[in-house]
mmCIF file of C-alpha atoms in Angstrom:
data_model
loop_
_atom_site.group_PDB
_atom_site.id
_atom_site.type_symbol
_atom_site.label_atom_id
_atom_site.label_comp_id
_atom_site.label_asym_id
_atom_site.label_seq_id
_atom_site.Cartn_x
_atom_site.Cartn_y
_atom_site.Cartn_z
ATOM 1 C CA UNK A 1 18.859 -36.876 -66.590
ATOM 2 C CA UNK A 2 16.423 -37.361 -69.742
ATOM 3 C CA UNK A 3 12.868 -37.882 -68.308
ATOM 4 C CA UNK A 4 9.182 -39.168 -69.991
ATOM 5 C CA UNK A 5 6.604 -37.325 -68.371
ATOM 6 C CA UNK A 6 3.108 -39.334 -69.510
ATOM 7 C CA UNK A 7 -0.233 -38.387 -69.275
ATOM 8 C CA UNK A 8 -2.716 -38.902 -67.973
ATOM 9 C CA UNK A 9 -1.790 -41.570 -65.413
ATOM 10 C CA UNK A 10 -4.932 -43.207 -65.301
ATOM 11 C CA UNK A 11 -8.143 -42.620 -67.852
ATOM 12 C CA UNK A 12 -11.410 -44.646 -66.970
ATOM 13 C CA UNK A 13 -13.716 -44.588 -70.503
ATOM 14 C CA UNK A 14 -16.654 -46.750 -72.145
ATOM 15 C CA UNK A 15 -16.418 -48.842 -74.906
ATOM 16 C CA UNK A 16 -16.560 -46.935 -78.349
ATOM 17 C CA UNK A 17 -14.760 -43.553 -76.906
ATOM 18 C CA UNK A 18 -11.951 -42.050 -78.572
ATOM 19 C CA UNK A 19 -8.604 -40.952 -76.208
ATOM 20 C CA UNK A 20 -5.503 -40.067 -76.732
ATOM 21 C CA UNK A 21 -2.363 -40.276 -73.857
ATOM 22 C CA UNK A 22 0.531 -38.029 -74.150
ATOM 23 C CA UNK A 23 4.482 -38.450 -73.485
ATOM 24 C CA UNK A 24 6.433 -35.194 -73.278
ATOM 25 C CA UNK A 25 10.333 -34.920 -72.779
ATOM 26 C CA UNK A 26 12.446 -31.660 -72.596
ATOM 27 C CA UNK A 27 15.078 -34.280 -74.088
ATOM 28 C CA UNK A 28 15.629 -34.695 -77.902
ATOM 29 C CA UNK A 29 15.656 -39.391 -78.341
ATOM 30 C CA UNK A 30 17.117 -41.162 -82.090
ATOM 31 C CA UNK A 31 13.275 -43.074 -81.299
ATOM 32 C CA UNK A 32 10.228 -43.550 -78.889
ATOM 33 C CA UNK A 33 8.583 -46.390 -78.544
ATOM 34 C CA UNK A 34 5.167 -47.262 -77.179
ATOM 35 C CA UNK A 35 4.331 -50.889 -74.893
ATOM 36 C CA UNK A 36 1.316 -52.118 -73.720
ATOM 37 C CA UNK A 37 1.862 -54.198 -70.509
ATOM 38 C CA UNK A 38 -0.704 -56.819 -69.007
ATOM 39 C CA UNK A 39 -0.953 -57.812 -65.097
ATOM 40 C CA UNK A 40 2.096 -60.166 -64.049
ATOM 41 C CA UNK A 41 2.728 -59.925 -67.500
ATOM 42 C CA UNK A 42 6.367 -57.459 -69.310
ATOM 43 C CA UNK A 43 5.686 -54.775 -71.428
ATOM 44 C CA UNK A 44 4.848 -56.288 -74.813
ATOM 45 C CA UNK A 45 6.181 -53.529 -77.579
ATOM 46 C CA UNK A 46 3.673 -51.926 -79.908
ATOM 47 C CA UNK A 47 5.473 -49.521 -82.342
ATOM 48 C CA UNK A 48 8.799 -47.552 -82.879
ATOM 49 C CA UNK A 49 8.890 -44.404 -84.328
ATOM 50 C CA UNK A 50 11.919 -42.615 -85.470
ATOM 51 C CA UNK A 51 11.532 -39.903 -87.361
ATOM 52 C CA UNK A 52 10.512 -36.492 -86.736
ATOM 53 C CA UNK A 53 6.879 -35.831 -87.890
ATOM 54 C CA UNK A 54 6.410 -39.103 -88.336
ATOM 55 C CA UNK A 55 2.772 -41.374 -87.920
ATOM 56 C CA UNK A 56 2.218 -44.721 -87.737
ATOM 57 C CA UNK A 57 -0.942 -46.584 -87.724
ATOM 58 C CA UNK A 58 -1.255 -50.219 -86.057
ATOM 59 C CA UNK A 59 -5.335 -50.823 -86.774
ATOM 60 C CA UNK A 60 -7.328 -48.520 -84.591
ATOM 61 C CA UNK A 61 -4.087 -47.217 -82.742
ATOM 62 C CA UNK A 62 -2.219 -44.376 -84.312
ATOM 63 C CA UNK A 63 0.815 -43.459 -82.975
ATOM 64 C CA UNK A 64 2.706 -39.862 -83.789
ATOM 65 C CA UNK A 65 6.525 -38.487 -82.961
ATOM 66 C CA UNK A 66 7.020 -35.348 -82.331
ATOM 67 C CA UNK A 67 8.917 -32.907 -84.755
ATOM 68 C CA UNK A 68 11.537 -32.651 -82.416
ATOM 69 C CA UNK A 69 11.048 -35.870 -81.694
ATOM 70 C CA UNK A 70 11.127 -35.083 -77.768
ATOM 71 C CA UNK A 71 6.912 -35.913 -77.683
ATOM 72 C CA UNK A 72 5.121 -38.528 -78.882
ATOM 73 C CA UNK A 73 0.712 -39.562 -78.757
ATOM 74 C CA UNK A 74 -1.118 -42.668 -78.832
ATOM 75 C CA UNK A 75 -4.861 -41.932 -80.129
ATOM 76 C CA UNK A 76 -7.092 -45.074 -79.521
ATOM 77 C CA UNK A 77 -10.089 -44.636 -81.758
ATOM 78 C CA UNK A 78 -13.236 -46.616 -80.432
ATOM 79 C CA UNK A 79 -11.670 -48.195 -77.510
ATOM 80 C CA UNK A 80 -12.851 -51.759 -76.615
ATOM 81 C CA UNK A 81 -12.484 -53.789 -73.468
ATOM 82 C CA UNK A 82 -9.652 -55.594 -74.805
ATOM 83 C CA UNK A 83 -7.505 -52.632 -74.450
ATOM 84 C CA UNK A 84 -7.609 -52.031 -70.673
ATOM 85 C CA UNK A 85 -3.973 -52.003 -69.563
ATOM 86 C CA UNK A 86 -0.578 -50.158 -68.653
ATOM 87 C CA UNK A 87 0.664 -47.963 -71.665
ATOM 88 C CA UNK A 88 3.939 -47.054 -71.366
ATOM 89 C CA UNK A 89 6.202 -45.197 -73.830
ATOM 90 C CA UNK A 90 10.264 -45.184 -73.790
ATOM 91 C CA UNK A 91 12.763 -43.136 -75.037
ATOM 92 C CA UNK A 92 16.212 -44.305 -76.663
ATOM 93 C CA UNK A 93 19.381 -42.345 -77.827
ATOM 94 C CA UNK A 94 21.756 -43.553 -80.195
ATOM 95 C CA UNK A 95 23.396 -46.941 -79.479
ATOM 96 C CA UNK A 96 19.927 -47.814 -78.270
ATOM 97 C CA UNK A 97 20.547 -49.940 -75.175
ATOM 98 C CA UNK A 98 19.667 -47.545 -72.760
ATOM 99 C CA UNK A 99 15.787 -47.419 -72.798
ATOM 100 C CA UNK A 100 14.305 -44.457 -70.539
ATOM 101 C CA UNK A 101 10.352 -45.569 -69.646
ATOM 102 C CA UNK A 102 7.610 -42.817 -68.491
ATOM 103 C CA UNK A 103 5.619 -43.843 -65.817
ATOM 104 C CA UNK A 104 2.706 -45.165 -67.962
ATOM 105 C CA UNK A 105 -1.122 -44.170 -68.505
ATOM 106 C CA UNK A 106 -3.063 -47.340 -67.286
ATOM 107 C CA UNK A 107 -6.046 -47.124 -69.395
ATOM 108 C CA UNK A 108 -9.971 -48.947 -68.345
ATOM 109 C CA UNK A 109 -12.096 -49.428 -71.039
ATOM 110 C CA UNK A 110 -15.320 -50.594 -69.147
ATOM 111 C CA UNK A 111 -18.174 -52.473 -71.332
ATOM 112 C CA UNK B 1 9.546 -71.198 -79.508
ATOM 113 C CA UNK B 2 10.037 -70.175 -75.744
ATOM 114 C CA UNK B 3 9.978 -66.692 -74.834
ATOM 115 C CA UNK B 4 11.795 -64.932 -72.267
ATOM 116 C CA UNK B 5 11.641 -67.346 -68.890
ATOM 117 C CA UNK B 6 12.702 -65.947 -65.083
ATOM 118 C CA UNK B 7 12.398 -67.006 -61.828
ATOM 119 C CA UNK B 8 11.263 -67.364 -59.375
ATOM 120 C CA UNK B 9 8.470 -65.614 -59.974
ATOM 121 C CA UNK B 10 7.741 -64.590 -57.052
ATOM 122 C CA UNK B 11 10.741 -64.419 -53.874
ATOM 123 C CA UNK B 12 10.110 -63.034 -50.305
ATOM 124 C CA UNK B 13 13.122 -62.730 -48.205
ATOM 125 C CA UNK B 14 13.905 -60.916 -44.719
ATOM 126 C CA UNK B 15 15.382 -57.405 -44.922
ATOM 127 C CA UNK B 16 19.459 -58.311 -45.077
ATOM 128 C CA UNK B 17 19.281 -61.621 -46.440
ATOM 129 C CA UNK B 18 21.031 -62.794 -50.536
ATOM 130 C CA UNK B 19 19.046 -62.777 -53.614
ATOM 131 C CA UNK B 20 19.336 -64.027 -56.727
ATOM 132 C CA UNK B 21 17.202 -63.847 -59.895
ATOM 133 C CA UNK B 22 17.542 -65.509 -62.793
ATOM 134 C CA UNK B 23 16.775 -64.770 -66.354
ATOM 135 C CA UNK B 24 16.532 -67.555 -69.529
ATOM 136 C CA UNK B 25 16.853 -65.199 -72.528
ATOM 137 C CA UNK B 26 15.900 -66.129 -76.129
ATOM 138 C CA UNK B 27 17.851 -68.375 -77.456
ATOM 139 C CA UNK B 28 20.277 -66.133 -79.909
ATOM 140 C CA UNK B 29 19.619 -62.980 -78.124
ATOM 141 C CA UNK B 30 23.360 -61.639 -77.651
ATOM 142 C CA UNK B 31 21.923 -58.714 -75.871
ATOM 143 C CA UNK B 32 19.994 -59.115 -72.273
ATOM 144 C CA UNK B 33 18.770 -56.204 -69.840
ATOM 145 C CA UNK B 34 17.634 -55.926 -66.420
ATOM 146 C CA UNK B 35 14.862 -53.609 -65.471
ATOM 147 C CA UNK B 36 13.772 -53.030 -61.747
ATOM 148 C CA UNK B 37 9.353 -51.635 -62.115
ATOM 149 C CA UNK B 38 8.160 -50.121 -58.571
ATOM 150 C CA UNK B 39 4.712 -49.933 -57.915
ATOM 151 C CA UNK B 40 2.779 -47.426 -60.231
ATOM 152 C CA UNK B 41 6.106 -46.571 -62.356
ATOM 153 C CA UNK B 42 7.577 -48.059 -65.100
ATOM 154 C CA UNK B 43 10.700 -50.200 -65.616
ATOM 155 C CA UNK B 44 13.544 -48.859 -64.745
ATOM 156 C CA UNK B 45 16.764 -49.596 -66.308
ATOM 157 C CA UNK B 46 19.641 -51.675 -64.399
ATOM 158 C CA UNK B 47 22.264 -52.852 -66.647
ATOM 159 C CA UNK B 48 23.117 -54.373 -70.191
ATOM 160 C CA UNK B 49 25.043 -57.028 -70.987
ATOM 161 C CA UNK B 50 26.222 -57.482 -74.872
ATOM 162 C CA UNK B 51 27.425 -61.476 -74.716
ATOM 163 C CA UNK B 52 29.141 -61.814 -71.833
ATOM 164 C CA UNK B 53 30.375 -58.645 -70.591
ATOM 165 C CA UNK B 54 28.116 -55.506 -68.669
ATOM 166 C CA UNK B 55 28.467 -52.722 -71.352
ATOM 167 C CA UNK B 56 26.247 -50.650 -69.468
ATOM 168 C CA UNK B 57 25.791 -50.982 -65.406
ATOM 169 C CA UNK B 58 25.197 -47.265 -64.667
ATOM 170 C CA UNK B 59 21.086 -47.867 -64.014
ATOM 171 C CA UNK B 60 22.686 -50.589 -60.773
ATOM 172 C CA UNK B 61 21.567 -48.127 -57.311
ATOM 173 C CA UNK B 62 24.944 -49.238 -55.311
ATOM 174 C CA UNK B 63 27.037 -52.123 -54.708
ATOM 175 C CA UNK B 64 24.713 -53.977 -53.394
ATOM 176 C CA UNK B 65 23.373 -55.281 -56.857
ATOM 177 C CA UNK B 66 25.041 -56.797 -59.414
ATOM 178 C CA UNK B 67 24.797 -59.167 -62.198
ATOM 179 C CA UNK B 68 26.365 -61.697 -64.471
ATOM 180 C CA UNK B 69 26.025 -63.660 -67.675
ATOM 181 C CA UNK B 70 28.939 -66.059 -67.425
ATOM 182 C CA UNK B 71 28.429 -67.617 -70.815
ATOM 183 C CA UNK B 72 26.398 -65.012 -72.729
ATOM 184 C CA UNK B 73 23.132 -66.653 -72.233
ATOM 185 C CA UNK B 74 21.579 -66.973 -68.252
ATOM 186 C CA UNK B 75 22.031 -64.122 -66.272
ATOM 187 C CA UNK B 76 21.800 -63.216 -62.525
ATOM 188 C CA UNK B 77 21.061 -60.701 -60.821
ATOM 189 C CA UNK B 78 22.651 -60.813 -57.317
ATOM 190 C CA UNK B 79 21.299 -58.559 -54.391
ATOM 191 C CA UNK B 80 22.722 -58.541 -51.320
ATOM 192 C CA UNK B 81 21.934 -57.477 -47.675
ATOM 193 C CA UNK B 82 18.243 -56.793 -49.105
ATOM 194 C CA UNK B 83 16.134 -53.510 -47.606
ATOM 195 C CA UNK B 84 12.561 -53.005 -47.693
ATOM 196 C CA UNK B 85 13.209 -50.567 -50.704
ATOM 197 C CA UNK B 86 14.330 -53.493 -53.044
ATOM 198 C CA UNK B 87 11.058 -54.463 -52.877
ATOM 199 C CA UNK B 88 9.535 -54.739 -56.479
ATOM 200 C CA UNK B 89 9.367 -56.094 -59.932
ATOM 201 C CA UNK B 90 12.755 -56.890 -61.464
ATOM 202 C CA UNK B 91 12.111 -57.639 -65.415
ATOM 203 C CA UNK B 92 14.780 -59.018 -67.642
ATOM 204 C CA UNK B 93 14.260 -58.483 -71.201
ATOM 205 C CA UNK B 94 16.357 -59.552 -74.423
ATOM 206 C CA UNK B 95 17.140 -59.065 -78.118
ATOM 207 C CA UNK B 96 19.138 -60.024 -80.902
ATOM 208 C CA UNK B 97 21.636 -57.075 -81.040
ATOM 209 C CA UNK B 98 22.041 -53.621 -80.032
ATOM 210 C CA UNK B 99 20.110 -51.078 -82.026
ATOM 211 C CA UNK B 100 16.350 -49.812 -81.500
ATOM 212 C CA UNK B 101 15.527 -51.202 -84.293
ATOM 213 C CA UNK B 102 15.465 -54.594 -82.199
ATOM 214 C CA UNK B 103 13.143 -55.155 -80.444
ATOM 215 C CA UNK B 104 13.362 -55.808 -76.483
ATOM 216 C CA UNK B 105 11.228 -59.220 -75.356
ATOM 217 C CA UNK B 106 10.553 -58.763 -71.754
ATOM 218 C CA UNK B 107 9.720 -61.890 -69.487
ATOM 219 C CA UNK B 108 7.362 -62.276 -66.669
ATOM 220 C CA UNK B 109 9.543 -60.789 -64.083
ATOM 221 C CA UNK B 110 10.476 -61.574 -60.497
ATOM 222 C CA UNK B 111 8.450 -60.168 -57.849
ATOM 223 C CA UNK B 112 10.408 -59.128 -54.780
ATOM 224 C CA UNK B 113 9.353 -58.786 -51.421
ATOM 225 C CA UNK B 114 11.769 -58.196 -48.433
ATOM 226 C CA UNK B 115 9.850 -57.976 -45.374
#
C-alpha cells in the first residue's frame, strides 16, 4: 500500500515567517502534486511536479520533488493571512487516476 | 462556467437507512472520481469512472457502496444500510481525461452524518 506521510500536521506562525511542510513516501510516484483546501470548500490544486530534482515556483510558494521522486516540500516564504488552510499533497503512478492524498499540514498564519 | 456541483450538501440519515449522493461534473469531463475525507485526513479515493463505465472501484470499503454514471455525465454514489463509520465528507471531483497532467476539479462535497 503506497502511503504520504506529511508533516507537520498542524503549524501555527505570524505573518512574514518563512515554513516549509514536508511529504515523505517509501514509494517511488510518475508525479506529486500539492492542494490547498478551504473550509466546506475541495482541494483546489496548486502545482504538479514530475520530474526528479525538479522545482517549481508559483509566487512566494516554491515547491520541490524529490530525486527519487518519493518526497516532495512546499516552502512558503513570508506567509500572510491569506494562506491559512489545509495543505495536502498526493501521489500518482502511471495511468494517473489513482490519486493517493497524505493527511495534510493545516497551516495558521495569524496577523 | 459552472464548476463541479453535488448535493446535498449536507445529508443526516439513521444508522441502516439508503443514501445517495450526487455529483454534476464539468461539462466535457469524461473522467469523474469519488473521494470519501474523514475528519483530520485527507480524501480518500473510492472509484473512477472513464465515461460510463467504473475503471477503477478498488478504493469502494465493501458492498455496501457503489456508484454509477449511467450516461457519462451525473454520477451516484449509492450507500446502503449506513453505519456510524460512513460518517464524513464524500468529494467528487472531475477532469477532462485520464493522465496527471489533467487536472482534478473537486466540488463542495457531501457531508454525511448517520446518527
Amino acid at each position: 500500500t503506497q502511503l504520504l506521510e506529511q508533516s507537520p500536521q498542524f503549524l501555527s506562525i505570524q505573518e512574514g515567517e518563512n515554513l516549509t511542510v514536508y511529504c515523505n513516501s517509501s514509494s517511488v510516484f510518475s508525479s506529486l502534486q500539492w492542494y490547498r483546501q478551504e473550509p466546506g470548500e475541495g482541494p483546489v490544486l496548486l502545482v504538479t511536479v514530475v520530474t526528479g530534482g525538479e522545482v517549481k515556483k508559483l509566487k512566494r510558494l516554491t515547491f520541490q520533488f524529490g530525486d527519487a521522486r518519493k518526497d516532495s516540500s512546499l516552502h512558503i516564504t513570508a506567509a500572510q493571512p491569506g494562506d491559512t488552510g489545509l495543505y495536502l499533497c498526493a501521489g500518482l503512478n502511471t495511468g494517473g487516476f489513482k490519486t493517493i492524498f497524505g493527511a495534510g499540514t493545516r497551516l495558521f498564519v495569524k496577523a | 462556467g459552472a464548476g463541479v456541483s453535488q448535493t446535498p450538501s449536507n445529508k443526516v440519515t439513521e444508522k441502516g437507512k439508503y443514501v445517495e449522493l450526487r455529483c454534476d461534473p464539468i461539462s466535457g469531463h469524461t473522467a469523474l472520481y469519488w473521494y470519501r475525507q474523514s475528519l483530520g485526513q485527507g480524501p480518500e479515493f473510492l472509484i473512477y469512472f472513464q465515461g460510463t463505465g467504473a475503471a477503477d472501484d478498488s478504493g469502494l470499503p465493501n458492498d455496501r457502496f457503489f456508484a454509477v454514471r449511467p450516461e457519462g455525465s451525473v454520477s451516484t454514489l449509492k450507500i446502503q444500510r449506513t453505519e456510524r463509520g460512513d460518517s464524513a465528507v464524500y468529494l467528487c471531483a472531475s477532469s477532462l481525461g485520464v493522465a496527471d497532467y489533467y487536472e482534478q476539479y473537486f466540488g463542495p462535497g457531501t457531508r454525511l452524518t448517520v446518527t
